[in-house]
PDB file of C-alpha atoms in Angstrom:
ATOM      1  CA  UNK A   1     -49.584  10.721  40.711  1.00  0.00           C
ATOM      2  CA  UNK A   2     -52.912   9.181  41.029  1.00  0.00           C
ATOM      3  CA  UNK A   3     -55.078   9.590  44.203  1.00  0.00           C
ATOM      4  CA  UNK A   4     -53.311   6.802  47.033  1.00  0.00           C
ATOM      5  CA  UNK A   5     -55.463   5.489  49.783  1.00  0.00           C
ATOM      6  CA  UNK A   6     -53.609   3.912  52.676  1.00  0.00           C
ATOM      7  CA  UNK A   7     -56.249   2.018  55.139  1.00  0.00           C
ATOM      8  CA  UNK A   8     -56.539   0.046  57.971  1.00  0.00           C
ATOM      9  CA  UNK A   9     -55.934  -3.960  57.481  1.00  0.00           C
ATOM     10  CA  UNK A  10     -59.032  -6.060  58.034  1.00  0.00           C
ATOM     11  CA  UNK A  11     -59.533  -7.974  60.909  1.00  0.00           C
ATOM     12  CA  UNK A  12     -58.669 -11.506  61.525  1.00  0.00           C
ATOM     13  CA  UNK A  13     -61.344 -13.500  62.190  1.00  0.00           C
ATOM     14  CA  UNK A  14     -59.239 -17.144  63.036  1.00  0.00           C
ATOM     15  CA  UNK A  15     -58.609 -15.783  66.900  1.00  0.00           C
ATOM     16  CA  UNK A  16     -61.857 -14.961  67.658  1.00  0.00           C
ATOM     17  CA  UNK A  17     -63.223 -18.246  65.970  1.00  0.00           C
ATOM     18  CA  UNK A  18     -60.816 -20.398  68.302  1.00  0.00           C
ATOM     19  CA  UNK A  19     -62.354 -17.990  71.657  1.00  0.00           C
ATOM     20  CA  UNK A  20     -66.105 -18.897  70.580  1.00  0.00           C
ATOM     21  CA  UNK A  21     -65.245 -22.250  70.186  1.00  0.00           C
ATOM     22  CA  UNK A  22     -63.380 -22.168  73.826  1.00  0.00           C
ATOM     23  CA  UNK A  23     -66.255 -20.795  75.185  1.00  0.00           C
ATOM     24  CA  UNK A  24     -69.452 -22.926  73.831  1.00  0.00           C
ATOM     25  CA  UNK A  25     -67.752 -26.447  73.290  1.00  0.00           C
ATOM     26  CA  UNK A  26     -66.940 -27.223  77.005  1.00  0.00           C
ATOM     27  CA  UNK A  27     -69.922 -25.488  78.262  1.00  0.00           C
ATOM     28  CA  UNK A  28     -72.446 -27.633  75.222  1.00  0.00           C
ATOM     29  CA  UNK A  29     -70.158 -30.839  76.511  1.00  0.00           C
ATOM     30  CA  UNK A  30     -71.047 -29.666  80.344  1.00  0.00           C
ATOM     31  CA  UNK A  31     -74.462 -29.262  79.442  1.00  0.00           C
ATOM     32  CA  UNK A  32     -74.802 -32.214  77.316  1.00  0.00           C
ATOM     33  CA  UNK A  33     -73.387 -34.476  80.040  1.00  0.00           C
ATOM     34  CA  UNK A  34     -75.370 -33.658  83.213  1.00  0.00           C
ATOM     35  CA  UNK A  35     -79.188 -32.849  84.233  1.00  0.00           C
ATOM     36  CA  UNK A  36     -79.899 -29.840  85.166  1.00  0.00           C
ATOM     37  CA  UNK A  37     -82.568 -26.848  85.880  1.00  0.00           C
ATOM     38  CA  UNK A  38     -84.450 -24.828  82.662  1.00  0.00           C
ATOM     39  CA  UNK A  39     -83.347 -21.420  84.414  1.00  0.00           C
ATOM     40  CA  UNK A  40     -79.698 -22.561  84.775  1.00  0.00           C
ATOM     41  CA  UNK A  41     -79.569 -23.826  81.263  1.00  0.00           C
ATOM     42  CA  UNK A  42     -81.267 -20.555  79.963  1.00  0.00           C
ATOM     43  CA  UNK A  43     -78.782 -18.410  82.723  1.00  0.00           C
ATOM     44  CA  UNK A  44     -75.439 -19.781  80.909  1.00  0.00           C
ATOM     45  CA  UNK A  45     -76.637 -19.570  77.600  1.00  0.00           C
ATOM     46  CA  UNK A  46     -77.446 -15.691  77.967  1.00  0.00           C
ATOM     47  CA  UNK A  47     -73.859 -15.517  79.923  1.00  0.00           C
ATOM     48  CA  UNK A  48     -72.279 -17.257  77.091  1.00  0.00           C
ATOM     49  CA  UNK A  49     -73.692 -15.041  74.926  1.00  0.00           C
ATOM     50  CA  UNK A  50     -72.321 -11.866  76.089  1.00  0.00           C
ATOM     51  CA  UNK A  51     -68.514 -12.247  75.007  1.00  0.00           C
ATOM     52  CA  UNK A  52     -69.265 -13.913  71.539  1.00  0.00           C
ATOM     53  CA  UNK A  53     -71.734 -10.846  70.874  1.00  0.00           C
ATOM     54  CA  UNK A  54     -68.990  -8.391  71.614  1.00  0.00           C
ATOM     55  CA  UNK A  55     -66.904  -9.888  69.030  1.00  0.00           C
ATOM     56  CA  UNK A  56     -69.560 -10.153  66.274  1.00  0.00           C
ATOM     57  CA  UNK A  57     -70.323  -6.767  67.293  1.00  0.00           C
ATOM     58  CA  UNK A  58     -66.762  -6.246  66.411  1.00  0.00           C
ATOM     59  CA  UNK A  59     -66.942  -6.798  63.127  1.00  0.00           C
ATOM     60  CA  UNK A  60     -70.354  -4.649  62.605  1.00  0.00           C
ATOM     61  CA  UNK A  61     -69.148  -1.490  63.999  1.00  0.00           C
ATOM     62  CA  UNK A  62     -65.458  -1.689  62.632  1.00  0.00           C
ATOM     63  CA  UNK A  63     -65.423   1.421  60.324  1.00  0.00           C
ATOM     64  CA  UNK A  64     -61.563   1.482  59.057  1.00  0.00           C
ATOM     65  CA  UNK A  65     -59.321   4.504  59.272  1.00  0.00           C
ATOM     66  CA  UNK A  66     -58.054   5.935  56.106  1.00  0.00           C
ATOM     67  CA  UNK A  67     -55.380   8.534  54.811  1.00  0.00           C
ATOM     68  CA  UNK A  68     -56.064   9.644  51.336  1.00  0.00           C
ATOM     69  CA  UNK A  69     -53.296  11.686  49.680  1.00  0.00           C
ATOM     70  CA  UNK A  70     -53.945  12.932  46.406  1.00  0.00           C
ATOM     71  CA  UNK A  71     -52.659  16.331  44.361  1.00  0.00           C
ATOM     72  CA  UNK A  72     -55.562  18.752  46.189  1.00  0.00           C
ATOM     73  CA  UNK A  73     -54.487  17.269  49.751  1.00  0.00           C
ATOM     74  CA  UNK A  74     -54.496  15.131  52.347  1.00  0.00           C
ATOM     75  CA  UNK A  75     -57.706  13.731  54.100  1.00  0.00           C
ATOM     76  CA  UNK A  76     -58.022  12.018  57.464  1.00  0.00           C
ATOM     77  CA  UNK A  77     -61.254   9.457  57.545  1.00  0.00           C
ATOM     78  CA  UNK A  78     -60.867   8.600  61.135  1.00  0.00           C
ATOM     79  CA  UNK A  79     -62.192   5.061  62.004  1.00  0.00           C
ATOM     80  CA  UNK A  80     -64.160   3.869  64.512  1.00  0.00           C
ATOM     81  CA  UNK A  81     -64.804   0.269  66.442  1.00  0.00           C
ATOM     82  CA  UNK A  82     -66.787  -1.212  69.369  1.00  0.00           C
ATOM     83  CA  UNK A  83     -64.036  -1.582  71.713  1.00  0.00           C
ATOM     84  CA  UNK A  84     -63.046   2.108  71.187  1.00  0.00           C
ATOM     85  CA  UNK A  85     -66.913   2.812  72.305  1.00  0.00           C
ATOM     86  CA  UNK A  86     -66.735   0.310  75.262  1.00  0.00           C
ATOM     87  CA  UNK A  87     -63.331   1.344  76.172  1.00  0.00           C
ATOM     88  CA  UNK A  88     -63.906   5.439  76.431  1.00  0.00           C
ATOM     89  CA  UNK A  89     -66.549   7.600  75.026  1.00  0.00           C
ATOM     90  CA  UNK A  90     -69.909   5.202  75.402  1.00  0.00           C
ATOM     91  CA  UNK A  91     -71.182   6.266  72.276  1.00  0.00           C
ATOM     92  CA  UNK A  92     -71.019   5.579  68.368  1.00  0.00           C
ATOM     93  CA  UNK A  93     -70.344   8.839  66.484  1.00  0.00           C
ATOM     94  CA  UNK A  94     -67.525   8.347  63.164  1.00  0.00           C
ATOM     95  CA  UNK A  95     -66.141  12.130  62.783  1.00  0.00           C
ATOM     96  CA  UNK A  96     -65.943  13.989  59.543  1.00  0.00           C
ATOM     97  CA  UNK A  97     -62.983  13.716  56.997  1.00  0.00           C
ATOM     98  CA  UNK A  98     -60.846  16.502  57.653  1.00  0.00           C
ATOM     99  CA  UNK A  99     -58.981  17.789  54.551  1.00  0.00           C
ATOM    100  CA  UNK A 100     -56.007  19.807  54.798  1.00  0.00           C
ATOM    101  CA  UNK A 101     -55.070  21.405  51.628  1.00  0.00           C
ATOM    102  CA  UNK A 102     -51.037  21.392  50.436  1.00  0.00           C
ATOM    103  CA  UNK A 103     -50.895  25.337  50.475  1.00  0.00           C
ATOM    104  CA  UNK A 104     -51.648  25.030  54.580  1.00  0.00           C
ATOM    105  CA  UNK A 105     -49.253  22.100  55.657  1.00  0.00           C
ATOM    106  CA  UNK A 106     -46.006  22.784  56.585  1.00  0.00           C
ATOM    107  CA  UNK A 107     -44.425  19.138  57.295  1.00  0.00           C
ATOM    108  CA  UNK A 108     -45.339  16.172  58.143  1.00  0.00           C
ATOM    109  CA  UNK A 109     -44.283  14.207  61.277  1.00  0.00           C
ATOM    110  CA  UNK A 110     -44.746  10.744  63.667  1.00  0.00           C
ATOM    111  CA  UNK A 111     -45.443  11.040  67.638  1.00  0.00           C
ATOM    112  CA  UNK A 112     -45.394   7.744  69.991  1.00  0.00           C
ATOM    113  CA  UNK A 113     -46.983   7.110  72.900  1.00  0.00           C
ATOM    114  CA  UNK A 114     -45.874   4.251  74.900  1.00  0.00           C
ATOM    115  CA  UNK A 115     -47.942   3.460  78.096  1.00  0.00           C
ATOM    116  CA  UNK A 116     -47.358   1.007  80.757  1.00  0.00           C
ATOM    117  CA  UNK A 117     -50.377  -0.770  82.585  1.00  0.00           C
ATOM    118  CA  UNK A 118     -50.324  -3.823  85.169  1.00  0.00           C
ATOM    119  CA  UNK A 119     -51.721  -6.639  83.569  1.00  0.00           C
ATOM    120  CA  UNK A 120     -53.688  -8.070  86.528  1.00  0.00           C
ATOM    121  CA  UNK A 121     -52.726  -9.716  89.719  1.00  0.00           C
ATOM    122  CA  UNK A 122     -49.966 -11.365  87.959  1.00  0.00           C
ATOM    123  CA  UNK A 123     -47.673  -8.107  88.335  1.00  0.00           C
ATOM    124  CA  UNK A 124     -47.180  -8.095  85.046  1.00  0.00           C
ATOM    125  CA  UNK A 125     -46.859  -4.632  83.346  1.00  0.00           C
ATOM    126  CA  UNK A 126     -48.210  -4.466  79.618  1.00  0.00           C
ATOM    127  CA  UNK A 127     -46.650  -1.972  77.240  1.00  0.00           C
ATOM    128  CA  UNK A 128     -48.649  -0.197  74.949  1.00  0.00           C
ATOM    129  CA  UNK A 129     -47.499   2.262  72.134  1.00  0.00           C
ATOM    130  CA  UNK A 130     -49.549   4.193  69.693  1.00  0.00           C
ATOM    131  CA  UNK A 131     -48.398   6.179  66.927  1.00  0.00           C
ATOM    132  CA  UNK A 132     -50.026   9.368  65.288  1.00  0.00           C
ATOM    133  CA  UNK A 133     -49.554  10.763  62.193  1.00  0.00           C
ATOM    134  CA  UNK A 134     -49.205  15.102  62.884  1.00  0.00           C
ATOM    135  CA  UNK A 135     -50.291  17.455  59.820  1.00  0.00           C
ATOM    136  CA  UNK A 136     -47.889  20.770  61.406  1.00  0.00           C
ATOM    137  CA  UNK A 137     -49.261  24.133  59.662  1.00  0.00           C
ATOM    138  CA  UNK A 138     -47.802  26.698  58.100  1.00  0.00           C
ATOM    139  CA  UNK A 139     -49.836  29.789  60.454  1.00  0.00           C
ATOM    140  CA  UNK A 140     -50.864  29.303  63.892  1.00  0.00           C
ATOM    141  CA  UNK A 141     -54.265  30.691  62.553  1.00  0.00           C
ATOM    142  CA  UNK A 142     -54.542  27.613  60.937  1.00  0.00           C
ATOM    143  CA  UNK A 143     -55.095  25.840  63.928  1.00  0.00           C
ATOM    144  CA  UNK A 144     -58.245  23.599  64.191  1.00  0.00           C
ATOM    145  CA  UNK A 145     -60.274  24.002  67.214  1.00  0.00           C
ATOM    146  CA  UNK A 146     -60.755  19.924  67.839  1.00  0.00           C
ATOM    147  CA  UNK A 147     -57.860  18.067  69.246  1.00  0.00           C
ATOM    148  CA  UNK A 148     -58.290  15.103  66.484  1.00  0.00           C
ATOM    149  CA  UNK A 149     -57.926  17.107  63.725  1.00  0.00           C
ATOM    150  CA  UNK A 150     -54.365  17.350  62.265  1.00  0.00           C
ATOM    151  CA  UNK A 151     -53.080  13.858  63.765  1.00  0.00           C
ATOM    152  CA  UNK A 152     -54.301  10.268  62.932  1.00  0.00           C
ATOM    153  CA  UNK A 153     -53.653   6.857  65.097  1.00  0.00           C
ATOM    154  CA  UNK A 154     -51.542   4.740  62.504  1.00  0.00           C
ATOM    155  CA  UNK A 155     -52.482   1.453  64.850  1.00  0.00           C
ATOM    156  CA  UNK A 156     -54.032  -1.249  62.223  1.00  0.00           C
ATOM    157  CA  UNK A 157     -52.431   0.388  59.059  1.00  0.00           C
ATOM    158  CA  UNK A 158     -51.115  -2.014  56.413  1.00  0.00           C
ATOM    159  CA  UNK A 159     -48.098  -0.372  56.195  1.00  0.00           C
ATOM    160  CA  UNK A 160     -45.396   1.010  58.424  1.00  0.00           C
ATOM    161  CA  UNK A 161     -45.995   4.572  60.269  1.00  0.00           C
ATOM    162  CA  UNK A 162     -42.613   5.441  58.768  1.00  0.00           C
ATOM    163  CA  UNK A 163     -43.963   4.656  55.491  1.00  0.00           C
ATOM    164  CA  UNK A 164     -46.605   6.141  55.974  1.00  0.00           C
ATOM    165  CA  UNK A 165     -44.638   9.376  56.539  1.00  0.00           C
ATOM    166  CA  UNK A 166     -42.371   8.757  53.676  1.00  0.00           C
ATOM    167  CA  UNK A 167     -45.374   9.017  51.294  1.00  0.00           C
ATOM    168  CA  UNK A 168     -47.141  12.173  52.957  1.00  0.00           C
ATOM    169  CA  UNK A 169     -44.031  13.684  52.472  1.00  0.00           C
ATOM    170  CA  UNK A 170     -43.576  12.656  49.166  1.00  0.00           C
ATOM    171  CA  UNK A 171     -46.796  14.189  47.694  1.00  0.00           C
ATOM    172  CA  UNK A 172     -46.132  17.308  50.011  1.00  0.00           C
ATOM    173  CA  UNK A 173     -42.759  17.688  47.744  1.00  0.00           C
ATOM    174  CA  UNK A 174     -45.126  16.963  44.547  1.00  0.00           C
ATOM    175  CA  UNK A 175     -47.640  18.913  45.110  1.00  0.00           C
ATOM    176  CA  UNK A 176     -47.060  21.461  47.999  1.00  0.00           C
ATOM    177  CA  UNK A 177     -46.141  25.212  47.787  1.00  0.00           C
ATOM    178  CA  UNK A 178     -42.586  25.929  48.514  1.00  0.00           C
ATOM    179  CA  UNK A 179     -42.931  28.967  50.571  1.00  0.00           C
ATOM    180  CA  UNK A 180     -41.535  29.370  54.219  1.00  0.00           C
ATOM    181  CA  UNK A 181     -44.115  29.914  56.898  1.00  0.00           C
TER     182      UNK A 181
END
């Protein structure tokens, strides 16, 4: 088996198109329509500004998350976006590709998260679920000391988390050692 690289899908850009255009064709019209101060005009347009620039931001600073399986191992190339910077950690740092070697990985299995958050005033509760991807090891030596390493977020993937397992598990059969821990 050749060297399989399952990535993130990319972005679609239609939705955020449609929100620019929500946001500048009113407010050009508005403008457009009605006489009014230099400041104000230059005030709305940096306003405007801010919510289109997160988006195209967006799309700079979207590094995709890969899972490369091949007959040495399996690497994790953890991604990285703008909204996981604004969100949490307020900075921009991508971390290494972690490689875990068949003779160390025991199995292969999928954890879910689900979360539940009130989605404004409304009272509306959003659910959220993410799913990870967990390398388990064959010695509790093996143990890395970082709490990303040894489990992926399968959230934009092209394929299914199950999938996903189905092929880890796959090449583990291939090309893993068949020794008990």
């Amino acid at each position: 088996m050749e060297t399989l690289v399952i990535s993130e899908r990319k972005k679609k850009y239609k939705t955020d198109l449609i929100v620019i255009g929500l946001i500048f064709v009113p407010a050009l019209y508005w403008l457009l329509a009605n006489r009014v101060d230099i400041g104000f005009v230059i005030f709305l347009i940096i306003t405007l500004l801010i919510i289109p620039g997160f988006i195209v931001a967006g799309y700079i600073w979207d590094i995709a998350a890969k899972i490369s399986l091949s007959k040495d191992g399996v690497t994790f190339s953890y991604g990285r976006s703008i909204y996981d910077i604004v969100n949490f950690e307020a900075r921009f740092s991508v971390e290494p590709d972690t490689k875990f070697p068949w003779k160390n990985i025991l199995d292969f299995d999928l954890m879910s998260f689900s979360s539940q958050n009130s989605g404004g005033s409304d009272g509306v509760l959003v659910t959220s679920t993410n799913t990870y991807l967990i390398v388990l090891y064959r010695k509790d030596g093996d143990l890395p000391k970082h709490w990303r390493q040894g489990l992926i977020r399968l959230r934009r993937f092209d394929i299914r988390p199950t999938e996903i397992l189905a092929l880890c598990k796959e090449f583990q059969s291939k090309y893993g050692t068949t020794q008990e821990p």
